[in-house]
Coordinates of C-alpha atoms and ligand atoms in Angstrom, one line a residue:
M9 CA 30.1 89.3 18.4
A10 CA 28.5 86.5 20.6
K11 CA 31.0 83.9 21.8
V12 CA 30.5 80.6 20.2
R13 CA 31.9 77.2 21.1
S14 CA 34.8 76.0 18.9
L15 CA 37.1 72.9 18.9
T16 CA 40.7 73.9 18.3
S17 CA 42.2 71.6 20.8
I18 CA 41.3 68.7 23.0
N19 CA 41.9 71.1 25.8
D20 CA 38.9 73.2 24.7
L21 CA 36.9 70.3 26.1
S22 CA 36.2 69.2 29.6
K23 CA 36.1 65.6 30.5
R24 CA 32.3 65.9 30.6
D25 CA 32.3 67.4 27.1
V26 CA 34.3 64.5 25.7
E27 CA 32.0 62.0 27.4
D28 CA 29.0 63.9 25.9
I29 CA 30.5 63.7 22.4
L30 CA 31.3 60.0 22.8
G31 CA 27.7 59.5 24.0
V32 CA 26.3 61.2 20.9
A33 CA 28.6 59.1 18.7
K34 CA 27.4 55.9 20.3
Q35 CA 23.8 56.8 19.6
I36 CA 24.6 57.6 16.0
D37 CA 26.6 54.3 15.7
E38 CA 23.6 52.4 17.1
G39 CA 21.5 53.8 14.2
K40 CA 19.7 56.5 16.1
A41 CA 20.3 59.0 13.3
K42 CA 20.4 62.7 14.2
T43 CA 19.0 65.5 11.9
L44 CA 20.1 69.0 12.4
K45 CA 17.5 71.8 12.1
G46 CA 17.7 74.4 9.3
S47 CA 20.0 72.4 6.9
P48 CA 23.2 73.9 8.1
L49 CA 26.2 74.6 5.8
L50 CA 29.8 73.5 6.7
A51 CA 32.8 75.2 5.2
L52 CA 35.8 72.9 4.8
F53 CA 38.8 75.2 4.5
F54 CA 41.9 73.0 3.8
E55 CA 45.5 74.1 3.3
K56 CA 46.8 70.5 3.4
Q57 CA 45.8 67.3 1.7
S58 CA 43.2 65.0 3.2
T59 CA 41.3 61.9 2.3
R60 CA 39.5 60.7 5.4
T61 CA 38.9 63.9 7.3
R62 CA 37.5 65.8 4.4
M63 CA 35.4 62.9 3.2
S64 CA 34.1 62.0 6.7
F65 CA 33.1 65.6 7.4
E66 CA 31.3 65.9 4.1
A67 CA 29.6 62.5 4.6
A68 CA 28.8 63.4 8.2
M69 CA 27.2 66.7 7.3
H70 CA 25.2 65.1 4.5
R71 CA 23.9 62.4 6.9
L72 CA 22.9 65.1 9.4
G73 CA 20.7 66.8 6.8
G74 CA 23.1 69.6 6.1
S75 CA 25.6 70.3 3.3
S76 CA 29.2 71.3 2.9
I77 CA 31.4 73.3 0.6
Y78 CA 35.1 72.4 0.2
L79 CA 37.5 75.2 -0.3
D80 CA 41.2 74.5 -1.2
A81 CA 42.8 77.2 0.8
T82 CA 45.8 77.3 -1.6
T83 CA 43.5 78.7 -4.2
T84 CA 42.1 81.5 -2.0
Q85 CA 43.2 85.0 -1.2
F86 CA 44.4 83.6 2.2
S87 CA 47.3 82.1 0.3
R88 CA 48.1 85.6 -1.1
G89 CA 48.2 87.1 2.3
E90 CA 44.6 88.0 3.3
S91 CA 44.4 87.8 7.1
V92 CA 43.1 84.9 9.0
E93 CA 40.6 87.2 10.6
D94 CA 39.2 88.6 7.3
T95 CA 39.1 85.1 5.8
T96 CA 37.2 83.7 8.8
R97 CA 34.8 86.6 8.8
T98 CA 34.0 86.0 5.2
L99 CA 33.5 82.3 5.6
S100 CA 31.2 82.8 8.5
L101 CA 29.0 85.2 6.5
Y102 CA 28.0 82.4 4.2
T103 CA 28.1 79.2 6.4
D104 CA 27.1 78.0 9.8
I105 CA 30.3 76.1 10.9
I106 CA 33.9 75.9 9.7
A107 CA 36.3 73.0 9.7
A108 CA 39.9 74.0 8.8
R109 CA 43.0 72.0 8.1
L110 CA 45.9 74.5 8.5
Y111 CA 49.7 74.5 8.9
S112 CA 49.9 76.9 11.8
H113 CA 48.1 76.0 15.0
D114 CA 48.2 79.7 15.9
N115 CA 46.0 80.4 12.8
I116 CA 43.2 78.1 14.0
V117 CA 43.3 79.8 17.4
R118 CA 43.0 83.2 15.6
M119 CA 40.2 81.8 13.5
A120 CA 38.3 80.7 16.6
R121 CA 38.8 84.2 18.1
S122 CA 37.5 86.0 15.1
T123 CA 34.4 83.9 14.2
S124 CA 30.7 84.2 14.7
V125 CA 30.3 80.5 13.9
P126 CA 32.0 77.4 15.5
V127 CA 35.4 76.5 14.2
I128 CA 36.7 72.9 14.2
N129 CA 40.4 72.0 13.9
A130 CA 40.6 69.4 11.2
L131 CA 44.4 69.1 11.8
T132 CA 47.2 71.6 12.4
D133 CA 50.9 71.1 12.9
L134 CA 50.3 70.8 16.7
E135 CA 47.0 69.0 17.0
H136 CA 44.5 66.6 15.4
P137 CA 41.7 66.7 18.0
C138 CA 38.9 65.1 15.8
Q139 CA 41.2 62.2 15.2
A140 CA 41.9 61.8 18.9
L141 CA 38.1 61.9 19.7
S142 CA 37.5 59.3 17.0
D143 CA 40.3 57.1 18.3
I144 CA 39.2 57.3 21.9
Y145 CA 35.7 56.3 20.7
T146 CA 37.3 53.3 18.9
I147 CA 39.4 52.3 22.0
K148 CA 36.3 52.6 24.2
K149 CA 34.3 50.5 21.9
L150 CA 36.9 47.8 21.5
K151 CA 38.7 47.8 24.8
G152 CA 36.8 49.9 27.3
L153 CA 38.7 52.7 29.0
R154 CA 39.4 51.2 32.4
N155 CA 43.0 50.2 33.3
I156 CA 44.1 50.6 29.7
K157 CA 47.5 51.5 28.4
V158 CA 48.0 53.1 25.0
A159 CA 51.5 53.0 23.5
F160 CA 52.2 55.6 20.8
V161 CA 55.2 54.6 18.8
G162 CA 57.2 56.7 16.4
D163 CA 56.7 60.5 15.9
I164 CA 55.9 61.3 19.5
A165 CA 56.4 65.0 18.7
A166 CA 53.6 65.2 16.1
N167 CA 50.0 66.5 16.1
T168 CA 48.4 63.0 16.4
A169 CA 50.5 62.2 19.5
N170 CA 49.8 65.6 21.1
S171 CA 46.0 65.3 20.8
L172 CA 45.9 61.6 21.6
M173 CA 47.8 62.0 24.9
L174 CA 45.5 64.9 25.9
A175 CA 42.4 62.8 25.1
C176 CA 43.6 59.7 26.8
T177 CA 44.8 61.4 30.0
K178 CA 41.5 63.3 30.2
L179 CA 39.7 60.0 30.4
G180 CA 42.1 58.2 32.7
V181 CA 43.9 56.2 30.1
K182 CA 47.6 55.6 30.7
V183 CA 49.9 56.7 27.8
A184 CA 53.4 55.5 26.8
L185 CA 55.2 57.6 24.2
V186 CA 57.9 55.5 22.5
G187 CA 60.3 57.1 20.2
P188 CA 64.0 57.8 19.4
S189 CA 65.9 60.1 21.8
A190 CA 66.5 62.6 18.9
V191 CA 62.7 63.2 18.8
K192 CA 61.5 64.9 21.9
P193 CA 57.8 65.1 22.7
S194 CA 56.4 68.7 23.0
R195 CA 57.2 70.0 26.5
L196 CA 53.9 72.0 26.5
Y197 CA 51.7 69.1 25.5
L198 CA 53.5 66.7 27.8
S199 CA 53.1 69.0 30.8
R200 CA 49.4 69.6 29.9
A201 CA 48.8 65.8 29.6
R202 CA 50.7 65.1 32.9
K203 CA 48.5 67.5 34.7
Q204 CA 45.5 65.2 33.9
G205 CA 47.1 61.8 34.0
S206 CA 50.0 59.4 33.4
V207 CA 52.4 59.7 30.4
D208 CA 55.7 57.9 30.4
V209 CA 58.3 58.4 27.7
F210 CA 60.5 55.5 26.4
N211 CA 63.3 55.2 23.9
D212 CA 63.3 51.4 24.4
I213 CA 60.6 50.0 22.3
K214 CA 60.4 46.7 24.3
K215 CA 59.9 48.5 27.6
G216 CA 57.5 51.0 26.1
L217 CA 55.2 48.5 24.5
S218 CA 55.2 46.1 27.5
G219 CA 51.7 45.7 28.8
A220 CA 50.1 47.9 26.1
D221 CA 46.5 47.2 25.2
V222 CA 46.7 49.6 22.2
V223 CA 49.7 50.1 19.9
Y224 CA 49.4 53.2 17.8
T225 CA 51.6 54.8 15.2
D226 CA 51.5 57.6 12.7
V227 CA 53.6 58.6 9.7
F228 CA 57.3 59.4 10.3
V229 CA 57.1 62.4 7.9
S230 CA 54.1 64.6 8.4
M231 CA 52.7 67.0 5.9
G232 CA 55.0 70.0 5.7
E233 CA 58.1 68.0 6.7
E234 CA 58.8 66.5 3.3
A235 CA 62.2 68.4 2.9
E236 CA 63.5 66.6 6.0
R237 CA 62.3 63.2 4.9
K238 CA 65.7 61.5 4.6
K239 CA 66.9 62.7 8.0
R240 CA 63.7 61.8 9.7
L241 CA 63.6 58.2 8.3
Q242 CA 67.1 57.8 9.6
E243 CA 66.1 59.0 13.0
F244 CA 63.1 56.6 13.3
K245 CA 65.1 53.5 12.3
G246 CA 64.1 50.7 14.8
Y247 CA 60.7 52.2 15.6
E248 CA 58.6 50.4 12.9
V249 CA 55.7 48.5 14.4
S250 CA 56.7 45.0 13.2
K251 CA 55.4 41.6 14.3
K252 CA 58.3 41.5 16.8
A253 CA 57.6 44.9 18.2
I254 CA 53.9 44.3 18.7
S255 CA 54.8 41.0 20.4
Y256 CA 56.1 43.1 23.3
A257 CA 52.5 44.3 23.9
R258 CA 49.7 42.3 25.4
K259 CA 48.6 39.3 23.4
D260 CA 45.2 40.8 22.8
A261 CA 46.6 44.3 22.0
I262 CA 45.0 46.1 19.0
F263 CA 47.0 48.0 16.4
M264 CA 45.8 51.5 15.4
H265 CA 47.1 54.0 12.8
C266 CA 45.3 57.3 11.8
L267 CA 46.3 56.7 8.2
P268 CA 47.7 57.3 5.5
A269 CA 50.1 54.4 6.2
H270 CA 53.5 53.5 4.7
R271 CA 54.0 49.7 4.9
G272 CA 57.6 48.9 5.6
V273 CA 58.2 52.3 7.1
E274 CA 56.3 53.0 10.4
V275 CA 54.4 49.7 10.3
S276 CA 55.0 46.3 8.6
A277 CA 52.4 45.0 6.2
D278 CA 51.8 41.9 8.3
V279 CA 50.8 44.1 11.3
I280 CA 48.6 46.6 9.6
D281 CA 47.0 43.9 7.4
G282 CA 47.0 41.4 10.2
K283 CA 44.6 40.2 12.9
Q284 CA 45.4 42.8 15.5
S285 CA 44.8 45.7 13.2
V286 CA 41.6 47.7 13.7
V287 CA 42.6 50.5 11.3
W288 CA 39.5 50.2 9.1
E289 CA 37.1 50.2 12.0
Q290 CA 39.1 53.2 13.2
A291 CA 38.8 55.0 9.9
R292 CA 35.1 54.3 9.7
N293 CA 34.5 55.8 13.2
K294 CA 35.8 59.1 11.9
M295 CA 32.5 59.6 10.2
I296 CA 30.6 58.7 13.3
I297 CA 32.6 61.1 15.5
E298 CA 32.4 64.0 12.9
Q299 CA 28.6 63.7 13.0
A300 CA 28.8 63.8 16.8
I301 CA 31.1 66.8 16.8
L302 CA 28.9 68.7 14.3
A303 CA 25.7 67.8 16.2
W304 CA 27.3 68.7 19.6
L305 CA 28.6 72.1 18.4
L306 CA 25.5 73.1 16.4
G307 CA 23.1 71.9 19.2
Ligands
CP413 N1 43.7 60.5 9.5 C1 43.5 61.5 8.7 O1 43.4 62.7 9.2 O2 43.5 61.2 7.4 P1 43.5 62.3 6.2 O3 44.8 63.0 6.2 O4 43.3 61.4 5.0 O5 42.4 63.2 6.4
NVA414 N1 51.0 63.5 11.5 C1 50.3 63.4 10.2 C2 48.9 63.1 10.4 C3 48.1 62.8 9.1 C4 46.7 62.4 9.3 C5 50.5 64.7 9.4 O1 50.4 65.8 10.0 O2 50.7 64.6 8.2

């Protein structure tokens, strides 16, 4: 089986690769539409819920001149124990590229190892690389990437934080992870990110947000963690991005959230719906970056 390029982690990409994808995205954003040869077919294999990622991939493929088929993984033989390898082999017989949203990160790695077509990680428990690429595109567009500090507040152990810190440090953007002492960032992702650049960890929200150009948060209870909801909400008390919290950042700081958002939990309504918020531009850019990723992987 010929080796194909996949995107399971930000670390599958070199700095040059990320810059190339951002470059393709910029062209698409400027209206220089891309059309893929041969009307390729994308399989969307999702074990978890999604609004933006699913829709942006479907819209992206449509705009590139291809098409997509959505498969709810919970209705497939995979959910009854068919192996990742046999599932992937089957999907790749019928389609040209696969985007999968899975619980286990290990499964996306196994998918990428057993495929004859590119595999894209559309979120696992450990990473959300397409989100990070999209977010770095948004940050570049609105702030530039020179001498920038991104402060991620809240669940600093989650998939979004892991991929964002890898993407930022790859491009020379300083990162502050700001969260409660009970929630530790992944040692593996922290050490990978620190090999590329600067990541500081803070429990003190004021210190962590000081000088930040971007204030970013994600849900406190990720998909799959619902049983721990009560305990987690208790642990994250004091880490809501409120008007007061964002006032510790630079005056011109922007607020970002990958969405879905919970007003009054990880962010206050006056911040997410306020002047500093760029969450809708951020969500829109997912469709731009998904087009760029598909075009880049399918050549
Ligand atoms: N940001 C994001 O991945 O949103 P969805 O879960 O709606 O796809
Ligand atoms: N950390 C969140 C991201 C949702 C887009 C989750 O995994 O549910």
